[in-house]
Coordinates of C-alpha atoms and ligand atoms in Angstrom, one line a residue:
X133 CA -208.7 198.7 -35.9
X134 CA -209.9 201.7 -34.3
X135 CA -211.4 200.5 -31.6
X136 CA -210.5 199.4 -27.8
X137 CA -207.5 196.6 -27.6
X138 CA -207.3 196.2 -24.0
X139 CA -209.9 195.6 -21.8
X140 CA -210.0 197.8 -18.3
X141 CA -209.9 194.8 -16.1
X142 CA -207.6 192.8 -18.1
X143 CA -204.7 195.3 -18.0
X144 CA -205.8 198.7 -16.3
X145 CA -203.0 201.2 -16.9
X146 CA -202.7 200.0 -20.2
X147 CA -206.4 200.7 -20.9
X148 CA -206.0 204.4 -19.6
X149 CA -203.5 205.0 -21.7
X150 CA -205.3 203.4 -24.6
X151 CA -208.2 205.0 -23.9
X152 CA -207.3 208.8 -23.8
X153 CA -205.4 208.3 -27.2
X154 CA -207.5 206.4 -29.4
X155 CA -210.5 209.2 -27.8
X156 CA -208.5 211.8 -29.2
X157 CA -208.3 213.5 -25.6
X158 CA -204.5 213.0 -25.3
X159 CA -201.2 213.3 -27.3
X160 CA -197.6 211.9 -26.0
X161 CA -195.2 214.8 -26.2
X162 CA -192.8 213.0 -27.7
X163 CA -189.9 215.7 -27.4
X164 CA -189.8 215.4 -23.7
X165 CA -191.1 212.9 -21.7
X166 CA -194.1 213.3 -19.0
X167 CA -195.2 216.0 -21.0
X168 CA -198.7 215.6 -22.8
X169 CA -200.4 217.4 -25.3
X170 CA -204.2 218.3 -24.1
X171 CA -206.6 218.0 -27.7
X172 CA -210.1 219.3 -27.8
X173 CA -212.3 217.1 -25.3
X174 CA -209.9 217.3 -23.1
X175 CA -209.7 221.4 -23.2
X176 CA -213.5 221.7 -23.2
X177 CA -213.7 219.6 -19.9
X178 CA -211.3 222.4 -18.3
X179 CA -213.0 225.4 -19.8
X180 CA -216.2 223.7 -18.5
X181 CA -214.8 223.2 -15.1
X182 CA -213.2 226.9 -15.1
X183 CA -216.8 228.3 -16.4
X184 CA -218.4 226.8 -13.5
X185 CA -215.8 227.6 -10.9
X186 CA -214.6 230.9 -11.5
X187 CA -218.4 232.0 -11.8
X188 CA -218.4 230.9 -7.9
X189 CA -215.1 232.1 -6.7
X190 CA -215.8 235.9 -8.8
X191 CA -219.2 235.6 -6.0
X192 CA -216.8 235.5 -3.1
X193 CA -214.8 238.5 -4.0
X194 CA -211.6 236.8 -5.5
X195 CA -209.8 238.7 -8.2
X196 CA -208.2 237.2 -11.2
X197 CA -204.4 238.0 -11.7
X198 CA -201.0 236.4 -13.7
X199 CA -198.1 236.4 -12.4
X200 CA -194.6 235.3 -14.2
X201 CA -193.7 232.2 -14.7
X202 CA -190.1 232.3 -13.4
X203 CA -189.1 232.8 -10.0
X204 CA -185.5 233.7 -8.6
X205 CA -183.3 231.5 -6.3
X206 CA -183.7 234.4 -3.9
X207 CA -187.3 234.7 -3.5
X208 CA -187.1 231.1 -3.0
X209 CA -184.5 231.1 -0.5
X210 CA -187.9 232.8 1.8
X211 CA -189.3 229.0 1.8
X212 CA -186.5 227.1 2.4
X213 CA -187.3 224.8 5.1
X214 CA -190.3 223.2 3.5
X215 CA -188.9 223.1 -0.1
X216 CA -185.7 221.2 0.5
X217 CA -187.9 218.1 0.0
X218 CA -189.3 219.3 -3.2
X219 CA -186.3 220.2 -4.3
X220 CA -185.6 217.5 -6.8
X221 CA -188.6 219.0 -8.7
X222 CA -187.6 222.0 -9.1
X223 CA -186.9 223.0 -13.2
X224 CA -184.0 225.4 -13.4
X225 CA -182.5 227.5 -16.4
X226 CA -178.8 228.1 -15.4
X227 CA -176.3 229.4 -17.5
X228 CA -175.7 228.5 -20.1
X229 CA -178.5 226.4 -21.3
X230 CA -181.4 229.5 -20.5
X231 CA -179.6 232.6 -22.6
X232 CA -181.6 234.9 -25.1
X233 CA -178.8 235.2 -28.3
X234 CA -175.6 235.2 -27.1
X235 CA -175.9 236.8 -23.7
X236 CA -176.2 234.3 -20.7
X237 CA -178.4 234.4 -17.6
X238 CA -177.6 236.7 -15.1
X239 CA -179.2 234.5 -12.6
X240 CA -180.5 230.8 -12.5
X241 CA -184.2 230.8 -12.8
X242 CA -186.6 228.4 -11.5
X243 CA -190.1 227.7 -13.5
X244 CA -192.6 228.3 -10.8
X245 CA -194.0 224.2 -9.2
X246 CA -196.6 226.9 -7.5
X247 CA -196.3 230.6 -7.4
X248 CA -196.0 231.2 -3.5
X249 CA -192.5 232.6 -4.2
X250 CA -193.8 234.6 -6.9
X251 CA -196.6 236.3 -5.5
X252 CA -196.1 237.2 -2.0
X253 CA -193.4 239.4 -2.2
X254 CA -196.2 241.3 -3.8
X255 CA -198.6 240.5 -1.2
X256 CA -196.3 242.3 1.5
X257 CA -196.1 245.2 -0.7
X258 CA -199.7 245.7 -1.3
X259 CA -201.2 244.1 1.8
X260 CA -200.6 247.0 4.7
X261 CA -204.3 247.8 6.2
X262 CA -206.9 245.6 7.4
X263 CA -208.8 247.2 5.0
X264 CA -207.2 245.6 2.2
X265 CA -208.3 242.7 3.8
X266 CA -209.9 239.9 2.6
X267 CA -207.4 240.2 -0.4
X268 CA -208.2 237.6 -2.5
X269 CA -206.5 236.4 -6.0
X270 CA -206.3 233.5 -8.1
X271 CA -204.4 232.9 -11.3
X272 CA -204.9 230.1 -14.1
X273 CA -201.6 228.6 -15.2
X274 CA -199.6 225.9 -15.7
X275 CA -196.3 224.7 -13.4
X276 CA -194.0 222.2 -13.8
X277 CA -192.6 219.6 -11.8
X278 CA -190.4 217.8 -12.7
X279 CA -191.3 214.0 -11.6
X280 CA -189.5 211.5 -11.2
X281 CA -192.2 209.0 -10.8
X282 CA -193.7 207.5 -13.6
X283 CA -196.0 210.2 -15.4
X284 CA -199.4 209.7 -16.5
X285 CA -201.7 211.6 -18.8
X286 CA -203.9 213.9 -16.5
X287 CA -203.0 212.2 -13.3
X288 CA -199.0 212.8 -12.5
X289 CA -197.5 215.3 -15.8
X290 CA -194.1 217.6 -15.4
X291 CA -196.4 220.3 -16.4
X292 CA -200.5 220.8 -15.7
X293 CA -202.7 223.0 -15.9
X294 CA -204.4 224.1 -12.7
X295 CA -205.9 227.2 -11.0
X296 CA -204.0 228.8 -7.8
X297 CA -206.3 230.9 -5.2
X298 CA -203.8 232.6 -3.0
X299 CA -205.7 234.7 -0.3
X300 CA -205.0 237.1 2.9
X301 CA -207.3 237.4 6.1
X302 CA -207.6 239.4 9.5
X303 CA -208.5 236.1 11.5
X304 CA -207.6 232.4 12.2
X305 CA -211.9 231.9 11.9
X306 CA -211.9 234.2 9.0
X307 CA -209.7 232.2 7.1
X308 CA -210.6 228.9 8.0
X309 CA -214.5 230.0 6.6
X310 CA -213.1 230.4 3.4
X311 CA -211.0 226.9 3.4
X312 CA -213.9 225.2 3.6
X313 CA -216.0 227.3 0.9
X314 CA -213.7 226.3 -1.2
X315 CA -213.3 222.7 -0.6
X316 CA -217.2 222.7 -1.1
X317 CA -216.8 223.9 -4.6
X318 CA -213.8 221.4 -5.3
X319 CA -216.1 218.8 -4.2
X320 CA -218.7 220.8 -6.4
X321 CA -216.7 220.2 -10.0
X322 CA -216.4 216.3 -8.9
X323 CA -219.8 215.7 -7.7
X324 CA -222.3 218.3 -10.0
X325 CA -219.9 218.1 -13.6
X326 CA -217.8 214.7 -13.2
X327 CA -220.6 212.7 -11.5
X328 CA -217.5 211.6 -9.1
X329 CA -217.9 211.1 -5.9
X330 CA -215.1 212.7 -3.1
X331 CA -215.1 212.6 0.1
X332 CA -214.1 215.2 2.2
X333 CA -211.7 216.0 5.2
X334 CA -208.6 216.8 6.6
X335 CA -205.1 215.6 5.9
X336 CA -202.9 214.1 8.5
X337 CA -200.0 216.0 10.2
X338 CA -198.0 213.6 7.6
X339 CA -199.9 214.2 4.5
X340 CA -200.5 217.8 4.6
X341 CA -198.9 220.5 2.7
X342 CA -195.4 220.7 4.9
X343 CA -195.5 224.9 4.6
X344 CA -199.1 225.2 5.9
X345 CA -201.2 225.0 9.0
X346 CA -203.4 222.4 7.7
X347 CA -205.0 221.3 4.7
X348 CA -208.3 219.9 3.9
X349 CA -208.8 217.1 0.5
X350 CA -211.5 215.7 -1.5
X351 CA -210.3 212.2 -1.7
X352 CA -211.7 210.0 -4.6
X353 CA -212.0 206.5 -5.3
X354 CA -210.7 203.9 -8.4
X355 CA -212.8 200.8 -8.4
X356 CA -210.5 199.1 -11.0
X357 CA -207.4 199.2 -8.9
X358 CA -209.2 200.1 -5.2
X359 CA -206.8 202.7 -4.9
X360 CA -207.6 206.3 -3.4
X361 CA -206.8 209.5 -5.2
X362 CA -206.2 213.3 -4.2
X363 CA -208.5 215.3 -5.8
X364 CA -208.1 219.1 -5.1
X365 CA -206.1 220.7 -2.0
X366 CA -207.2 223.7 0.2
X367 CA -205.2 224.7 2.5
X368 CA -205.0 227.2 5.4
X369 CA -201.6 228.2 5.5
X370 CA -201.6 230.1 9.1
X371 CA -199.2 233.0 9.5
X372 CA -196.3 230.6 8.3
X373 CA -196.0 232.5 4.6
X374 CA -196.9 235.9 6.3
X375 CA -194.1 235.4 8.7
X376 CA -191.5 234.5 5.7
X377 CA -192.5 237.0 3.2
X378 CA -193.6 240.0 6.0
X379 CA -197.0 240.7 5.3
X380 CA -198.3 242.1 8.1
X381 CA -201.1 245.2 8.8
X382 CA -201.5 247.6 11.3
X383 CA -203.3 246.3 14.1
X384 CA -206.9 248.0 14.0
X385 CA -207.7 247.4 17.5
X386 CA -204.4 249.0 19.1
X387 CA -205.1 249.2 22.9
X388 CA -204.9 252.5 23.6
X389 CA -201.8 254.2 24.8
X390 CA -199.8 251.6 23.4
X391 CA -198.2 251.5 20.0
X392 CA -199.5 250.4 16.8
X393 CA -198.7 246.7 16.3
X394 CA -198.5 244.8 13.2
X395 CA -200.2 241.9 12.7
X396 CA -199.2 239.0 10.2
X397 CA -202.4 238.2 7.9
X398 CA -203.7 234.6 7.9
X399 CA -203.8 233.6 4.9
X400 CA -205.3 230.2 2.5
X401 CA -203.8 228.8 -0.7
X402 CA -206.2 226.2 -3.0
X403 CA -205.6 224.5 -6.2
X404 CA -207.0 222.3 -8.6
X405 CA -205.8 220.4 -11.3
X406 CA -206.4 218.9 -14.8
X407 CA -206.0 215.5 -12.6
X408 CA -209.7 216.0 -12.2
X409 CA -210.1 214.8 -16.1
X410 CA -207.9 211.7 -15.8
X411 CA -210.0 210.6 -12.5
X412 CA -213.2 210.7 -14.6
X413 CA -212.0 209.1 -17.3
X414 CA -210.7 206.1 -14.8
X415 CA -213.8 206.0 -12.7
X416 CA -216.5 206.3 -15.9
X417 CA -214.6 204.3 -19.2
X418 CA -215.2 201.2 -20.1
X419 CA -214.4 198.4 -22.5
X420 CA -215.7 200.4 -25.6
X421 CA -213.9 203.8 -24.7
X422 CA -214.4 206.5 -23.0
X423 CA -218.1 207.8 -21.2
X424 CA -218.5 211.3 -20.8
X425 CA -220.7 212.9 -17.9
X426 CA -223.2 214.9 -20.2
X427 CA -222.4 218.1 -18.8
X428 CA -218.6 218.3 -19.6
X429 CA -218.8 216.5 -23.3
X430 CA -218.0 218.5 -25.9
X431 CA -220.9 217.0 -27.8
X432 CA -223.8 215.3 -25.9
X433 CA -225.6 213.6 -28.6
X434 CA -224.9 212.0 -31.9
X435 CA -227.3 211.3 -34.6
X436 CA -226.9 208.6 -37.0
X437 CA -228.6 208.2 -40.0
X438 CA -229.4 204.3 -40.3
X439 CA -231.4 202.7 -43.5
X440 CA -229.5 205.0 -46.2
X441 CA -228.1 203.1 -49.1
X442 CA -227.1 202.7 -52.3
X443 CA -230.7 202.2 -53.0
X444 CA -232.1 204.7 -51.8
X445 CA -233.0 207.6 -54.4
X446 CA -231.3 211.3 -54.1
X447 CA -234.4 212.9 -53.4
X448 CA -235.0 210.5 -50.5
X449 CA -231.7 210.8 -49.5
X450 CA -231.5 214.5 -49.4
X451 CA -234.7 215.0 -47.5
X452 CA -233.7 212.6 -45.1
X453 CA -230.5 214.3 -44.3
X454 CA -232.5 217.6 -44.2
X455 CA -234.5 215.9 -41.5
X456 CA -230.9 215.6 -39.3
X457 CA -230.4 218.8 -39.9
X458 CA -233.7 220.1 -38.3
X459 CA -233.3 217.6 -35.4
X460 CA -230.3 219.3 -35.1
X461 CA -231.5 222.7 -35.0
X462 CA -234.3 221.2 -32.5
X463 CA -231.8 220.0 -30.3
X464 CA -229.7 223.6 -30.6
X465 CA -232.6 225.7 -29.4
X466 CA -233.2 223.4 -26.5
X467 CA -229.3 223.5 -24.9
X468 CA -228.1 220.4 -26.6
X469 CA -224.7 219.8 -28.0
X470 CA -225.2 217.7 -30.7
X471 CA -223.9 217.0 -34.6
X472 CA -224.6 214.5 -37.3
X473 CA -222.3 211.9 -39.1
X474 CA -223.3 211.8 -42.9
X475 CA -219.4 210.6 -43.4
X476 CA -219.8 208.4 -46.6
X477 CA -218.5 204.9 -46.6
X478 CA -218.8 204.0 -43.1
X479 CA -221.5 201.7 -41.6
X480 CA -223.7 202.7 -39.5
X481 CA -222.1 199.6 -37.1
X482 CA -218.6 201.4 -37.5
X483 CA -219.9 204.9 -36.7
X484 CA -221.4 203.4 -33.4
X485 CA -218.2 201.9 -32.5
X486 CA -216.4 205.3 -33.2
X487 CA -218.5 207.6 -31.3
X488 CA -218.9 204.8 -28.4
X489 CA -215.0 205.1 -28.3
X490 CA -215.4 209.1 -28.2
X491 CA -217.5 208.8 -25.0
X492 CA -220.8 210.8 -26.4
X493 CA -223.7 210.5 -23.9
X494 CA -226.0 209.6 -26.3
X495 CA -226.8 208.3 -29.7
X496 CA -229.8 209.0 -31.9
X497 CA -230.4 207.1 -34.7
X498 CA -232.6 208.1 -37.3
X499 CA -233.8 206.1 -40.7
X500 CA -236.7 206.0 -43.0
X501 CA -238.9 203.8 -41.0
X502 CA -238.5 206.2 -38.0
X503 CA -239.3 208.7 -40.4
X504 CA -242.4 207.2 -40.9
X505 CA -243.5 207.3 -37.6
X506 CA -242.1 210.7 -36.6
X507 CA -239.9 208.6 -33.4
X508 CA -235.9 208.8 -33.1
X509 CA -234.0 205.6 -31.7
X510 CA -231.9 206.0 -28.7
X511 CA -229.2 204.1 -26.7
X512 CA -227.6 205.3 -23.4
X513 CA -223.5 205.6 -23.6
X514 CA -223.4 204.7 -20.0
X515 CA -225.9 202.0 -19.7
X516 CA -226.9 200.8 -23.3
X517 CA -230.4 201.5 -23.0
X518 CA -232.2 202.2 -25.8
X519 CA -235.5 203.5 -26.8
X520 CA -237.9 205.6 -29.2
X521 CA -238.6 209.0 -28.4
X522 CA -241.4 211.4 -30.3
X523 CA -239.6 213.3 -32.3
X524 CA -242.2 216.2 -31.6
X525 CA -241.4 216.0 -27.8
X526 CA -237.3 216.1 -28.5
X527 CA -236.3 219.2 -27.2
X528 CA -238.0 218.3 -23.6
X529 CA -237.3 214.4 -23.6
X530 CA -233.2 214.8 -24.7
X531 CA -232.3 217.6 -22.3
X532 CA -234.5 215.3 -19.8
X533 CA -232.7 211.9 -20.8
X534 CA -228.8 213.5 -20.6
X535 CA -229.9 214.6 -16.8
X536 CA -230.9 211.3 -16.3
X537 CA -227.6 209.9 -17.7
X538 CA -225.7 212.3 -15.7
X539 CA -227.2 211.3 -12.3
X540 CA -226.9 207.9 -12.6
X541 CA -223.3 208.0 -13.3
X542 CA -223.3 209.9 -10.3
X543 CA -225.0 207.7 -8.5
X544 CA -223.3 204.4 -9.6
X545 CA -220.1 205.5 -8.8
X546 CA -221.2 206.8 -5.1
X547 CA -222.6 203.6 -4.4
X548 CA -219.3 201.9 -5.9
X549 CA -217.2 204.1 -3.6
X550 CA -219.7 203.8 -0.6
X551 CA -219.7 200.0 -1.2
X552 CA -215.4 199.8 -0.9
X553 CA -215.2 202.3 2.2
X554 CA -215.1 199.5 5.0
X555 CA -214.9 200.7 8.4
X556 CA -212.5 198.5 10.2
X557 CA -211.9 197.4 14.2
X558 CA -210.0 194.6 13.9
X559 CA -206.4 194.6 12.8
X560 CA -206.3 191.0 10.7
X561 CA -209.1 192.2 8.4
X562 CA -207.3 196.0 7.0
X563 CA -205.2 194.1 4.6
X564 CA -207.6 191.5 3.0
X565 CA -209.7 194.8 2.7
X566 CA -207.3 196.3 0.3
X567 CA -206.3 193.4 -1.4
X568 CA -210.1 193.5 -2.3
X569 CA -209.6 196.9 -3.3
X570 CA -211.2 198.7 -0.7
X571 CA -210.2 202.0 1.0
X572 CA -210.5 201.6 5.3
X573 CA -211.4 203.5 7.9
X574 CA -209.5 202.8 11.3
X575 CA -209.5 204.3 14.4
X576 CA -206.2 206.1 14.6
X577 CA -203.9 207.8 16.9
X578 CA -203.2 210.8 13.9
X579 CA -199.3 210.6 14.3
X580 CA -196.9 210.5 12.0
X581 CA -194.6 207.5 12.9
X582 CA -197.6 205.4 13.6
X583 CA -198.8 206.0 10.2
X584 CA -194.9 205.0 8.7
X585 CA -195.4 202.1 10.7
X586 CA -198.4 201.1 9.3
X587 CA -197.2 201.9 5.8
X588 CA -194.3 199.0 6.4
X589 CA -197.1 196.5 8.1
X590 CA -199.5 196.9 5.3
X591 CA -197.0 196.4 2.2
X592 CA -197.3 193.1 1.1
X593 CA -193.8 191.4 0.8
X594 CA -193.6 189.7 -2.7
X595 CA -193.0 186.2 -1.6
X596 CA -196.3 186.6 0.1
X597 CA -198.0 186.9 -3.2
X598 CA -199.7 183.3 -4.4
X599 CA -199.3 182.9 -8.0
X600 CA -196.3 182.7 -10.8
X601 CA -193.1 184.2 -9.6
X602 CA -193.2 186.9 -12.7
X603 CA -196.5 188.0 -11.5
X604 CA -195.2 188.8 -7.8
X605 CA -195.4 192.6 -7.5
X606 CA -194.8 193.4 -3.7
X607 CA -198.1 195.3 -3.1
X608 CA -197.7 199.0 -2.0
X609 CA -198.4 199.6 1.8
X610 CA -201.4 201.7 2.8
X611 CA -201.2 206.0 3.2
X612 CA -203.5 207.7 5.0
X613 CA -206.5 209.4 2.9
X614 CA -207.4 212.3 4.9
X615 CA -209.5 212.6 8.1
X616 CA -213.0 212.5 6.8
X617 CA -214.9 215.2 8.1
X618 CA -218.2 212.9 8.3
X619 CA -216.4 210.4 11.3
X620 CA -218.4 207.0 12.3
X621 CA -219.6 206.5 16.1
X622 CA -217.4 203.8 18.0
X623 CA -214.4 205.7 19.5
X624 CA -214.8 206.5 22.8
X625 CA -212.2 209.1 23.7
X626 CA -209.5 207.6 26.2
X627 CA -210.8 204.4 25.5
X628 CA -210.6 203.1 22.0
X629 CA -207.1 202.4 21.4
X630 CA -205.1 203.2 17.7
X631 CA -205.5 200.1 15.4
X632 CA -202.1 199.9 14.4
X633 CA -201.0 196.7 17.4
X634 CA -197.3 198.2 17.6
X635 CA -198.9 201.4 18.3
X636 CA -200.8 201.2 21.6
X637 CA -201.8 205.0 22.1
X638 CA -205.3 206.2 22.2
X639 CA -207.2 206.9 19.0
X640 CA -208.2 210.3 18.1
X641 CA -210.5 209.8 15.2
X642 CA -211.5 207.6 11.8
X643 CA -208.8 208.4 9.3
X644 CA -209.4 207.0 5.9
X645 CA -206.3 204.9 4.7
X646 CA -205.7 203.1 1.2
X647 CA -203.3 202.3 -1.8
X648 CA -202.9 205.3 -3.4
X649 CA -201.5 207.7 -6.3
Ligands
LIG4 O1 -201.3 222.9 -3.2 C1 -201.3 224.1 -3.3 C2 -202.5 224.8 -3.9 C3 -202.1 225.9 -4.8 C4 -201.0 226.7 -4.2 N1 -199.9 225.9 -3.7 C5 -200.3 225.0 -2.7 C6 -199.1 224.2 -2.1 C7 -198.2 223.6 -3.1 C8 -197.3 222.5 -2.4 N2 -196.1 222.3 -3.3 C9 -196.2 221.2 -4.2 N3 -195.2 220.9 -5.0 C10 -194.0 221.7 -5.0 C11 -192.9 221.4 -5.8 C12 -191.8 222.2 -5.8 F1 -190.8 221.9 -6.6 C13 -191.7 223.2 -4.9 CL1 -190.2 224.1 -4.8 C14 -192.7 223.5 -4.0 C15 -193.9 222.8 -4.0 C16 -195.0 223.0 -3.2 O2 -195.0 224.0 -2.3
LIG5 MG1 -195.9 216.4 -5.9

């Protein structure tokens, strides 16, 4: 059968995987593992997402550049202290497996996890005068990581796609602006085109990107498993990169007498992933397939011609598949990605199935009776709704109905998210929280051995687990989210005390803890 097998709360991963195959978004590369193959819904999500956001960024002044893929031991040598840990990911081409004909590699080769070592050699060369500053570029690629977790299509891959802003500023302020412009937009491709939900904020001293200053998240949210997800990264990076790669300006303001300083830029990196797609897919499917947000799928509307058989005469036949084809044209002129399936020998049952399992927002079905009375059926991909519409008033009600599909997604999954964000006091009730797959907020004391600590109280030890031996997965201890920007009342500086009891110290603010990817 083509349909579902597995049902999403029967066997989660197992539907994710089922369900980005069998709706064509997904291929397993099967020459390599953790590598996947990215089909045609999947690729019009992305160019979707890239429409909307490099529309935005081009508005702020950044530039669009490429860079090589392949960067040099040496230029990574620059970033060596924060690396090391990555360092396991890290693809090289030594001699002699990397050689063009016979001739081997002068020099291992790494291919570029992020293009920090790449591009800012170049930055210190170009960057010399405040007035090349803000200097702002961002590239489209792909990088590769090599994992050595268990990959997943969209969510954890050896290589994804993903966009890389890499930018240079006079000021701490300056730059710090511009973090947060961007983590609005991030939040932006969730919210406005993957009716997700993200919530915003900083991470911890522990979580951040190691080579940076600080970094602020869009966190989302997985009902099915209650765990909490990373969503896009911006991250002020400080004079840390400036200082390792020199780029550095004149000092416009020299005090006078003295001589010229230089001054190391401040600079920002922010990136994006394809991991965006897998979310949706995780946060919207359901038993029948996949459910596209109207404004990323690749076709918004089917239309299903129902009451056609063997009895029915040429002529009738041909006009009423003329009639499709002018609803079609209708729905053109008014903005609306739609098609028709005239496939002969399929039901009208197993075409429903098929293009539930493709995720289309909407289905319009359309026989002689409808005909009749000038009306088109409905029914709602996300809800099942159905209904009649005039066809005269098409081109106002379907544009109309697919917003109205894309805001209740939206709003479904914010209340689902808002519903499992429990703000907690008391100690005994954080892990009964997640084993009822919430994400917490607790007043917290921000450090980073506290949170290891609390990593190791939250895990739950397998012999704690009720149920059939086999079944005993020792459940992973709680991380910390991010520090949401939007913080509850109730912590009383110098007062309220961290949450974690073997901690003792004073909290500083809500973080946001949970299971996570
Ligand atoms: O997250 C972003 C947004 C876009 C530009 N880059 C930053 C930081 C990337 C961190 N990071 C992430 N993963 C890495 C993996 C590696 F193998 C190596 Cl060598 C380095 C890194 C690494 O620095
Ligand atoms: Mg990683």
């Amino acid at each position: 059968i083509i349909g579902m097998t597995v049902t999403k709360v029967d066997n989660f991963s197992a539907w994710y995987q089922e369900v980005v195959i069998k709706a064509e978004m997904i291929e397993y590369y099967n020459e390599i593992a953790g590598f996947f193959i990215l089909r045609p819904t999947s690729m019009f999500i992305w160019a979707e997402i890239r429409k909307w956001f490099q529309e935005r960024i081009e508005l702020m002044g950044v530039e669009e550049t490429s860079f090589p893929m392949f960067l040099s031991a040496k230029s990574l040598e620059k970033e060596k202290d924060h690396v090391e840990g990555f360092a396991p990911e890290l693809a090289w081409f030594t001699c002699p497996y990397l050689h063009s004909g016979d001739k081997d590699l002068e020099v291992p080769v790494a291919v570029r996890p992020t293009s920090e070592a790449v591009m800012y050699p170049y930055y210190s060369k170009w960057i010399r005068s405040h007035r090349d500053l803000p200097f702002r570029l961002n590239q489209w690629n792909s990088v590769v990581r090599w994992e050595a977790k268990q990959t997943t299509p969209f969510l954890r891959a050896r290589e994804f796609l993903w966009q890389e802003g890499h930018t240079a500023h006079l000021t701490e302020e300056l730059a710090g602006v511009e973090v947060l412009e961007i983590l609005e937009l991030y939040a932006g491709v969730y919210e406005q085109l993957l009716a997700v939900p993200v919530v915003r904020g900083r991470k911890t001293e522990k979580e951040k990107f190691a080579g940076g200053y600080y970094t602020t998240t869009v966190e989302g949210y997985i009902p099915s498993n209650g765990r909490g997800i990373q969503g896009g990264t911006s991250h002020c990076l400080g004079q840390n990169f400036s200082k390792m790669f020199d780029i550095k300006i004149e000092d416009p303001n020299p005090k006078d007498g003295e001589k010229a300083k230089h001054l190391h830029v401040w600079q920002n990196s922010w990136g994006l992933s394809t991991r965006v797609i897998g979310v949706m897919v995780m946060i919207h499917g359901d038993d029948k397939g996949l459910v596209l947000p109207p404004r990323i799928a690749k076709l918004q509307a089917i239309i299903i011609p129902v009451g056609i058989n063997k009895n029915t005469s040429p002529e009738d036949k041909k006009k009423h598949y003329d009639d499709l084809q002018d609803i079609k044209d209708t729905l053109k002129k008014a903005g609306v990605r739609s098609d028709y399936d005239i496939r002969d020998g399929y039901t009208p049952g197993w075409k429903f199935s098929d293009w539930e399992l493709k995720g289309v927002p909407l289905r319009l079905e359309y026989g002689p009776k409808d005909a009749a009375q000038k009306v088109i059926s409905f029914a709602r991909r996300d809800t099942g709704e159905k209904g009649t519409i005039d066809i005269a008033s098409l081109s106002t009600e379907i544009p109309t109905l697919l917003e109205k599909i894309q805001s209740d997604m939206y709003i479904k999954a914010e209340a689902s998210f808002r519903a499992h964000r429990i703000n907690i006091t008391n100690w005994e009730e954080v892990v009964p929280s997640l084993d009822a797959k919430n994400v917490v907020l607790i007043p917290h004391c921000l450090a980073e051995k506290c949170e290891d600590k609390i990593k190791d109280l939250t895990a739950g030890k397998a012999d704690e687990q009720e149920g059939p031996a086999e079944l005993k997965a020792p459940s992973m201890g709680m991380k910390s989210l991010c520090i949401p920007f939007e913080q509850p009342a109730g912590i009383e500086k110098g007062v309220t005390k961290c949450l974690n009891p073997e901690c003792g110290a004073l909290a500083e603010q809500w973080c946001m803890f949970g299971r996570s990817y």
